[in-house]
CSV table of C-alpha atoms in Angstrom, one decimal:
chain,number,residue,atom,x,y,z
H,2,MET,CA,32.8,18.4,66.9
H,3,ARG,CA,33.5,20.2,63.7
H,4,VAL,CA,37.0,21.6,63.3
H,5,GLU,CA,37.4,24.8,61.3
H,6,PRO,CA,39.8,24.6,58.4
H,7,ARG,CA,42.0,27.3,59.9
H,8,VAL,CA,42.4,25.4,63.2
H,9,ALA,CA,43.1,22.2,61.3
H,10,ASN,CA,45.9,23.8,59.4
H,11,GLU,CA,47.4,25.2,62.5
H,12,ARG,CA,47.4,21.8,64.2
H,13,LEU,CA,49.1,20.3,61.2
H,14,GLY,CA,51.7,23.0,61.2
H,15,ARG,CA,50.5,24.6,58.1
H,16,ARG,CA,50.2,28.3,57.7
H,17,HIS,CA,46.9,29.6,56.4
H,18,PRO,CA,47.3,31.9,53.5
H,19,PRO,CA,46.3,35.5,53.9
H,20,ALA,CA,42.8,36.5,52.9
H,21,ASN,CA,44.1,38.8,50.3
H,22,HIS,CA,45.8,35.8,48.5
H,23,ILE,CA,42.5,34.0,47.9
H,24,THR,CA,42.3,33.6,44.2
H,25,ALA,CA,39.2,34.0,42.1
H,26,LYS,CA,39.5,30.3,41.3
H,27,SER,CA,39.0,29.3,45.0
H,28,ALA,CA,36.0,31.7,45.2
H,29,ALA,CA,34.4,30.1,42.2
H,30,LEU,CA,35.1,26.7,43.7
H,31,ARG,CA,33.4,27.5,47.0
H,32,ALA,CA,30.4,28.9,45.1
H,33,ALA,CA,30.1,25.7,43.0
H,34,LEU,CA,30.2,23.5,46.2
H,35,LYS,CA,27.5,25.6,47.8
H,36,THR,CA,25.2,25.4,44.8
H,37,ALA,CA,25.8,21.7,44.2
H,38,THR,CA,23.0,19.4,45.0
H,39,PRO,CA,23.5,16.2,47.0
H,40,LEU,CA,24.3,13.0,45.1
H,41,VAL,CA,21.1,10.8,45.2
H,42,GLY,CA,21.3,8.2,42.4
H,43,CYS,CA,22.1,10.9,39.9
H,44,VAL,CA,25.2,12.5,38.5
H,45,ASP,CA,23.7,15.7,37.2
H,46,TRP,CA,24.9,17.5,40.3
H,47,ILE,CA,28.3,18.1,38.9
H,48,ARG,CA,28.5,21.7,37.7
H,49,VAL,CA,30.7,22.9,34.9
H,50,PRO,CA,32.5,25.5,37.1
H,51,PHE,CA,33.5,22.7,39.5
H,52,VAL,CA,34.9,20.6,36.8
H,53,GLU,CA,36.8,23.5,35.3
H,54,CYS,CA,38.3,24.4,38.7
H,55,VAL,CA,39.5,20.8,39.4
H,56,ASP,CA,40.9,20.5,35.9
H,57,ASP,CA,42.7,23.8,36.2
H,58,THR,CA,44.1,23.1,39.7
H,59,GLU,CA,47.9,23.4,39.5
H,60,ASP,CA,49.3,22.9,43.0
H,61,THR,CA,48.0,19.4,43.8
H,62,GLU,CA,50.0,16.9,45.8
H,63,ASP,CA,48.4,13.6,44.7
H,64,ASN,CA,48.4,12.7,41.1
H,65,THR,CA,44.7,12.1,40.4
H,66,THR,CA,42.8,11.8,37.2
H,67,PRO,CA,40.9,14.9,36.2
H,68,LEU,CA,37.1,14.8,36.8
H,69,VAL,CA,35.2,14.1,33.6
H,70,MET,CA,31.5,14.9,33.1
H,71,THR,CA,29.5,11.8,33.3
H,72,LYS,CA,27.2,11.0,30.3
H,73,ASP,CA,23.5,11.4,30.9
H,74,ARG,CA,21.8,8.2,29.5
H,75,LEU,CA,18.3,9.2,30.4
H,76,ALA,CA,17.5,10.6,27.0
H,77,ALA,CA,18.9,7.5,25.3
H,78,LEU,CA,16.8,5.3,27.6
H,79,LYS,CA,13.6,7.2,26.8
H,80,ALA,CA,14.4,7.1,23.0
H,81,ALA,CA,14.9,3.3,23.1
H,82,GLN,CA,11.7,2.8,25.0
H,83,ALA,CA,9.8,4.9,22.5
H,84,ASP,CA,11.3,3.0,19.6
H,85,ASP,CA,10.4,-0.4,21.2
H,86,ASP,CA,6.8,0.7,22.0
H,87,ASP,CA,6.1,1.9,18.5
H,88,VAL,CA,5.1,-1.3,16.7
H,89,ALA,CA,3.5,0.3,13.7
H,90,VAL,CA,5.3,0.0,10.4
H,91,GLY,CA,6.1,3.3,8.8
H,92,VAL,CA,5.3,3.6,5.1
H,93,ASP,CA,7.2,6.0,2.9
H,94,ASP,CA,4.6,7.7,0.7
H,95,ARG,CA,7.4,8.9,-1.5
H,96,GLY,CA,5.6,12.2,-2.2
H,97,GLY,CA,2.4,10.7,-3.5
H,98,TYR,CA,4.3,8.6,-6.1
H,99,MET,CA,2.1,5.5,-5.5
H,100,GLU,CA,-1.0,7.4,-4.6
H,101,GLU,CA,-1.3,8.7,-8.2
H,102,PHE,CA,-0.9,5.2,-9.5
H,103,PHE,CA,-3.6,3.8,-7.3
H,104,GLN,CA,-5.9,6.6,-8.4
H,105,GLU,CA,-5.3,5.6,-12.0
H,106,VAL,CA,-6.0,2.0,-11.1
H,107,GLU,CA,-9.3,3.0,-9.5
H,108,GLN,CA,-10.4,4.9,-12.6
H,109,ILE,CA,-9.6,1.9,-14.8
H,110,ARG,CA,-11.5,-0.4,-12.5
H,111,GLU,CA,-14.5,1.9,-12.5
H,112,ASN,CA,-14.5,2.0,-16.4
H,113,ILE,CA,-14.3,-1.8,-16.5
H,114,GLU,CA,-17.3,-2.1,-14.1
H,115,LYS,CA,-19.2,0.4,-16.3
H,116,MET,CA,-18.5,-1.7,-19.3
H,117,GLN,CA,-19.7,-4.8,-17.5
H,118,THR,CA,-23.0,-3.0,-16.5
H,119,ASN,CA,-23.6,-1.9,-20.1
H,120,VAL,CA,-23.0,-5.5,-21.4
H,121,GLU,CA,-25.7,-6.8,-19.0
H,122,GLU,CA,-28.0,-4.1,-20.3
H,123,VAL,CA,-27.2,-5.1,-23.9
H,124,LYS,CA,-28.2,-8.7,-23.1
H,125,LYS,CA,-31.6,-7.5,-21.8
H,126,ILE,CA,-32.2,-5.4,-24.9
H,127,HIS,CA,-31.3,-8.3,-27.2
H,128,SER,CA,-33.8,-10.5,-25.5
H,129,ALA,CA,-36.5,-7.8,-25.7
H,130,ILE,CA,-35.9,-7.2,-29.4
H,131,LEU,CA,-36.1,-10.9,-30.2
H,132,SER,CA,-39.2,-11.5,-28.2
H,133,ALA,CA,-41.0,-8.5,-29.7
H,134,PRO,CA,-43.2,-9.0,-32.8
H,135,GLN,CA,-42.0,-5.7,-34.2
H,136,THR,CA,-38.8,-3.8,-33.9
H,137,ASP,CA,-39.1,-0.7,-31.7
H,138,ASP,CA,-36.9,2.1,-33.0
H,139,LYS,CA,-36.5,3.6,-29.5
H,140,VAL,CA,-35.2,0.3,-28.2
H,141,LYS,CA,-32.8,-0.1,-31.2
H,142,GLN,CA,-31.5,3.5,-30.5
H,143,GLN,CA,-30.9,2.6,-26.9
H,144,LEU,CA,-29.0,-0.5,-28.0
H,145,ASP,CA,-26.9,1.6,-30.4
H,146,ASP,CA,-26.0,4.1,-27.6
H,147,LEU,CA,-24.9,1.3,-25.3
H,148,MET,CA,-22.7,-0.3,-27.9
H,149,ALA,CA,-21.1,3.0,-28.7
H,150,ASP,CA,-20.5,3.7,-25.0
H,151,ILE,CA,-18.9,0.3,-24.6
H,152,LYS,CA,-16.7,0.9,-27.6
H,153,ARG,CA,-15.5,4.3,-26.2
H,154,THR,CA,-14.9,3.0,-22.7
H,155,ALA,CA,-13.0,0.0,-24.1
H,156,ASN,CA,-10.7,2.2,-26.1
H,157,ARG,CA,-10.1,4.4,-23.1
H,158,VAL,CA,-9.3,1.5,-20.9
H,159,ARG,CA,-7.0,0.0,-23.5
H,160,GLY,CA,-5.1,3.2,-23.8
H,161,LYS,CA,-4.7,3.6,-20.0
H,162,LEU,CA,-3.5,0.0,-19.8
H,163,LYS,CA,-1.0,0.6,-22.6
H,164,VAL,CA,0.4,3.7,-20.8
H,165,MET,CA,0.6,1.7,-17.5
H,166,GLU,CA,2.5,-1.1,-19.3
H,167,GLN,CA,5.1,1.3,-20.7
H,168,ASN,CA,5.6,2.9,-17.3
H,169,ILE,CA,6.1,-0.6,-15.8
H,170,GLU,CA,8.7,-1.4,-18.5
H,171,GLN,CA,10.6,1.8,-17.6
H,172,LEU,CA,10.4,1.0,-13.9
H,173,GLU,CA,11.7,-2.5,-14.6
H,174,GLN,CA,14.8,-1.1,-16.2
H,175,THR,CA,15.6,1.3,-13.4
H,176,SER,CA,14.6,-0.3,-10.1
H,177,MET,CA,14.6,-4.0,-11.0
H,178,MET,CA,12.3,-6.0,-8.7
H,179,SER,CA,11.4,-3.3,-6.2
H,180,ALA,CA,8.2,-3.4,-4.2
H,181,ASP,CA,6.7,-0.6,-6.4
H,182,PHE,CA,7.4,-2.6,-9.5
H,183,ARG,CA,5.7,-5.8,-8.1
H,184,ILE,CA,2.7,-3.8,-7.0
H,185,ARG,CA,2.3,-2.1,-10.4
H,186,LYS,CA,2.9,-5.4,-12.3
H,187,THR,CA,0.3,-7.2,-10.2
H,188,GLN,CA,-2.3,-4.4,-10.6
H,189,HIS,CA,-1.8,-4.2,-14.3
H,190,SER,CA,-2.1,-8.0,-14.7
H,191,MET,CA,-5.3,-8.1,-12.7
H,192,LEU,CA,-6.9,-5.1,-14.6
H,193,SER,CA,-5.9,-6.6,-18.0
H,194,GLN,CA,-7.4,-9.9,-17.1
H,195,LYS,CA,-10.6,-8.3,-15.9
H,196,PHE,CA,-10.8,-6.2,-19.0
H,197,VAL,CA,-10.4,-9.3,-21.3
H,198,GLU,CA,-13.1,-11.1,-19.3
H,199,VAL,CA,-15.6,-8.3,-19.9
H,200,MET,CA,-14.6,-8.0,-23.6
H,201,THR,CA,-15.0,-11.8,-24.0
H,202,ASP,CA,-18.4,-11.7,-22.4
H,203,TYR,CA,-19.4,-8.8,-24.7
H,204,ASN,CA,-18.1,-10.6,-27.8
H,205,LYS,CA,-20.0,-13.8,-26.7
H,206,THR,CA,-23.2,-11.7,-26.3
H,207,GLN,CA,-22.9,-10.3,-29.8
H,208,THR,CA,-22.2,-13.7,-31.3
H,209,ASP,CA,-25.1,-15.3,-29.5
H,210,TYR,CA,-27.4,-12.4,-30.7
H,211,ARG,CA,-26.2,-12.9,-34.2
H,212,GLU,CA,-27.0,-16.6,-34.1
H,213,ARG,CA,-30.4,-16.0,-32.7
H,214,CYS,CA,-31.1,-13.4,-35.4
H,215,LYS,CA,-30.0,-15.8,-38.0
H,216,ALA,CA,-32.3,-18.5,-36.6
H,217,ARG,CA,-35.2,-16.1,-36.7
H,218,ILE,CA,-34.5,-15.1,-40.3
H,219,GLN,CA,-34.4,-18.8,-41.2
H,220,ARG,CA,-37.8,-19.4,-39.5
H,221,GLN,CA,-39.3,-16.3,-41.2
H,222,LEU,CA,-38.1,-17.7,-44.6
H,223,GLU,CA,-39.7,-21.0,-43.8
H,224,ILE,CA,-43.0,-19.2,-43.1
H,225,THR,CA,-42.9,-17.7,-46.5
H,226,GLY,CA,-42.3,-21.1,-48.1
H,227,ARG,CA,-38.6,-20.7,-48.8
H,228,SER,CA,-36.4,-23.3,-47.2
H,229,THR,CA,-32.6,-22.6,-46.7
H,230,THR,CA,-29.7,-24.4,-45.3
H,231,ASN,CA,-27.3,-23.0,-42.8
H,232,GLU,CA,-24.6,-22.6,-45.4
H,233,GLU,CA,-26.9,-20.8,-47.8
H,234,LEU,CA,-28.1,-18.5,-45.1
H,235,GLU,CA,-24.4,-17.6,-44.2
H,236,GLU,CA,-23.8,-16.8,-47.8
H,237,MET,CA,-26.8,-14.5,-47.9
H,238,LEU,CA,-25.6,-12.8,-44.7
H,239,GLU,CA,-22.1,-12.3,-46.0
H,240,SER,CA,-23.4,-10.8,-49.2
H,241,GLY,CA,-24.8,-7.8,-47.3
H,242,ASN,CA,-27.8,-7.5,-49.7
H,243,SER,CA,-31.1,-7.9,-48.0
H,244,ALA,CA,-32.9,-8.3,-51.4
H,245,ILE,CA,-31.5,-11.8,-51.7
H,246,PHE,CA,-33.8,-12.8,-48.8
H,247,THR,CA,-36.9,-11.3,-50.3
H,248,GLN,CA,-36.6,-12.7,-53.8
H,249,GLY,CA,-39.7,-14.6,-54.8
H,250,ILE,CA,-41.6,-13.6,-51.6
H,251,MET,CA,-45.2,-12.5,-52.3
H,252,THR,CA,-46.1,-9.4,-50.3
H,253,ASP,CA,-49.8,-9.3,-51.1
H,254,THR,CA,-50.9,-9.9,-47.5
H,255,GLN,CA,-50.1,-7.9,-44.4
H,256,GLN,CA,-48.5,-10.8,-42.7
H,257,ALA,CA,-46.1,-11.3,-45.6
H,258,LYS,CA,-45.2,-7.6,-45.5
H,259,GLN,CA,-44.5,-7.8,-41.8
H,260,THR,CA,-42.4,-11.0,-42.3
H,261,LEU,CA,-40.4,-9.2,-45.0
H,262,ALA,CA,-39.8,-6.2,-42.8
H,263,ASP,CA,-38.7,-8.4,-39.9
H,264,ILE,CA,-36.2,-10.3,-42.1
H,265,GLU,CA,-34.7,-7.0,-43.3
H,266,ALA,CA,-34.5,-5.7,-39.8
H,267,ARG,CA,-32.8,-8.9,-38.5
H,268,HIS,CA,-30.4,-8.7,-41.5
H,269,ALA,CA,-29.5,-5.1,-40.7
H,270,ASP,CA,-28.9,-6.1,-37.0
H,271,ILE,CA,-26.5,-8.8,-38.1
H,272,ILE,CA,-24.5,-6.5,-40.4
H,273,LYS,CA,-24.2,-4.0,-37.6
H,274,LEU,CA,-23.1,-6.7,-35.2
H,275,GLU,CA,-20.5,-7.9,-37.6
H,276,ASN,CA,-19.1,-4.4,-38.0
H,277,SER,CA,-19.0,-4.0,-34.2
H,278,ILE,CA,-17.2,-7.3,-33.7
H,279,ARG,CA,-14.7,-6.5,-36.4
H,280,GLU,CA,-13.9,-3.1,-34.9
H,281,LEU,CA,-13.3,-4.6,-31.4
H,282,HIS,CA,-11.5,-7.7,-32.7
H,283,ASP,CA,-8.0,-6.1,-32.9
H,284,MET,CA,-8.3,-4.6,-29.4
H,285,PHE,CA,-9.7,-7.9,-28.1
H,286,MET,CA,-6.8,-10.0,-29.6
H,287,ASP,CA,-4.2,-7.5,-28.4
H,288,MET,CA,-5.4,-7.6,-24.8
H,289,ALA,CA,-5.9,-11.4,-24.9
H,290,MET,CA,-2.3,-11.9,-26.0
H,291,LEU,CA,-1.1,-9.6,-23.2
H,292,VAL,CA,-3.1,-11.6,-20.6
H,293,GLU,CA,-1.7,-14.9,-22.1
H,294,SER,CA,1.8,-13.6,-21.7
H,295,GLN,CA,1.0,-12.8,-18.1
H,296,GLY,CA,-0.5,-16.2,-17.4
H,297,GLU,CA,2.4,-17.3,-15.4
H,298,MET,CA,2.2,-14.3,-13.1
H,299,ILE,CA,-1.6,-14.7,-12.7
H,300,ASP,CA,-1.1,-18.3,-11.8
H,301,ARG,CA,1.5,-17.3,-9.2
H,302,ILE,CA,-0.9,-14.7,-7.8
H,303,GLU,CA,-3.7,-17.4,-7.6
H,304,TYR,CA,-1.2,-19.7,-5.8
H,305,HIS,CA,-0.3,-17.0,-3.3
H,306,VAL,CA,-4.0,-16.2,-2.8
H,307,GLU,CA,-4.8,-19.9,-2.2
H,308,HIS,CA,-2.0,-20.2,0.3
H,309,ALA,CA,-3.0,-16.9,2.0
H,310,ARG,CA,-6.4,-18.5,2.6
H,311,GLU,CA,-4.6,-21.4,4.4
H,312,TYR,CA,-2.6,-18.9,6.4
H,313,ILE,CA,-5.8,-17.1,7.3
H,314,GLU,CA,-7.4,-20.3,8.6
H,315,THR,CA,-4.3,-21.1,10.6
H,316,ALA,CA,-4.3,-17.5,11.9
H,317,LYS,CA,-8.0,-17.9,13.0
H,318,GLN,CA,-7.1,-21.0,15.0
H,319,ASP,CA,-4.1,-19.2,16.6
H,320,THR,CA,-6.3,-16.3,17.4
H,321,LYS,CA,-8.6,-18.5,19.3
H,322,LYS,CA,-5.7,-20.0,21.3
H,323,ALA,CA,-4.4,-16.5,21.9
H,324,ARG,CA,-7.7,-15.4,23.3
H,325,GLU,CA,-7.7,-18.4,25.6
H,326,PHE,CA,-4.2,-17.4,26.8
H,327,GLN,CA,-5.3,-13.8,27.2
H,328,ARG,CA,-8.2,-14.9,29.5
H,329,LYS,CA,-5.7,-16.7,31.7
H,330,SER,CA,-3.2,-13.8,31.7
H,331,ARG,CA,-4.3,-10.5,30.3
H,332,ARG,CA,-0.8,-9.2,30.3
H,333,GLY,CA,0.7,-12.3,28.8
H,334,GLU,CA,1.1,-10.6,25.4
H,335,MET,CA,3.3,-7.9,27.0
H,336,ILE,CA,5.7,-10.2,28.7
H,337,ASP,CA,8.3,-10.3,25.9
H,338,ARG,CA,8.3,-6.5,25.6
H,339,ILE,CA,8.5,-6.0,29.3
H,340,GLU,CA,11.5,-8.4,29.6
H,341,PHE,CA,13.2,-6.5,26.8
H,342,HIS,CA,12.7,-3.1,28.6
H,343,VAL,CA,13.8,-4.6,31.9
H,344,SER,CA,17.0,-6.0,30.4
H,345,SER,CA,17.7,-2.7,28.7
H,346,ALA,CA,17.0,-0.8,31.9
H,347,LEU,CA,19.3,-3.1,34.0
H,348,GLU,CA,22.1,-2.4,31.6
H,349,TYR,CA,21.6,1.4,31.9
H,350,VAL,CA,21.3,1.1,35.7
H,351,GLU,CA,24.6,-0.9,36.0
H,352,GLU,CA,26.4,1.7,33.9
H,353,ALA,CA,24.8,4.5,36.0
H,354,VAL,CA,25.9,2.8,39.2
H,355,LYS,CA,29.5,2.6,37.9
H,356,ASP,CA,29.4,6.3,36.9
H,357,THR,CA,27.9,7.3,40.2
H,358,LYS,CA,30.7,5.5,42.2
H,359,LYS,CA,33.3,7.3,40.1
H,360,ALA,CA,31.6,10.6,40.6
H,361,MET,CA,31.5,10.0,44.4
H,362,GLU,CA,35.2,9.2,44.4
H,363,TYR,CA,36.0,12.3,42.5
H,364,GLN,CA,33.9,14.3,44.9
H,365,ARG,CA,35.7,13.0,47.9
H,366,LYS,CA,39.1,13.7,46.3
H,367,ALA,CA,38.0,17.2,45.3
H,368,ARG,CA,36.8,18.0,48.8
H,369,ARG,CA,40.1,16.8,50.3
H,370,LYS,CA,41.9,19.1,47.9
H,371,ILE,CA,39.8,22.0,48.9
H,372,LEU,CA,40.3,21.4,52.7
H,373,TYR,CA,44.0,21.0,52.1
H,374,LYS,CA,44.2,24.3,50.3
H,375,LEU,CA,42.1,26.1,52.9
């Protein structure tokens, strides 16, 4: 049987205060108790007015600790779970700082590939010229256009690599061995090496063509009855005067005239080749020295690539084992993460249980105080 507060006070010899003496604080306290939800595994039921009323209570008989709002750990738990579930590595784009660099790298790579394609075309035209009985002006013009395009592209690539090298030197002074610096240094080294390889191939192509032209001139001279040694032929080529080759050659027959024209054409090709080689020599030596200075880094890159291949082979074997384990237990890969979440959740639950017990104790004390005052 429930006993009314007024009857309980009369039995205990206490006089109930008049209704007109009920303070606004008591009214607020009753309203807070009526609106409070039951305590079911949660401490959010404690209302701010209730805490204020208990903290502001003046005439209390037992010296109890004021009720403190319990911290809600639900948001922290969800945040921790979200952080743990997110296994992707975030990359700071730094405002497109590296994106611009990679665009420049791609442009340089495309220019180098264009040069390589043109060099292959030059090889084909060289073979066509040497195999033809007569020189075709259209083919020679095509060859001149390709050589001019290779020269322009090579100068453009060289300039871009120089600018990139200067930027790397500035970055080395400011940020030391940062990740950006290593990426830029590696890309510059690989591009420089590729550029030198293409230029070396082009230089070899020109040199081979010169030797083949020289051999053809020597054969043509032998046909006309003039025998020359290799040293004499080199002296003739270095003189730059095609009349030296035609001295004493009789041009009475059509075949002799054609032979003479072919010798002059081959000599003109050799002079043009020597000029082209001389123009690109400085650029070739400059880039070759740069690649030589970067030889240690390139060797290190090759070392890492070789070891990366070993790691890939090992990873393939581990992947096969992982698939076997996965077939046995599809959720095996999630065990570690689940254990971590369970451990974290247990810690939060233990703290929540402690806070709940404290809240229940405060609630009992607060209700006793209310009954006592009533």
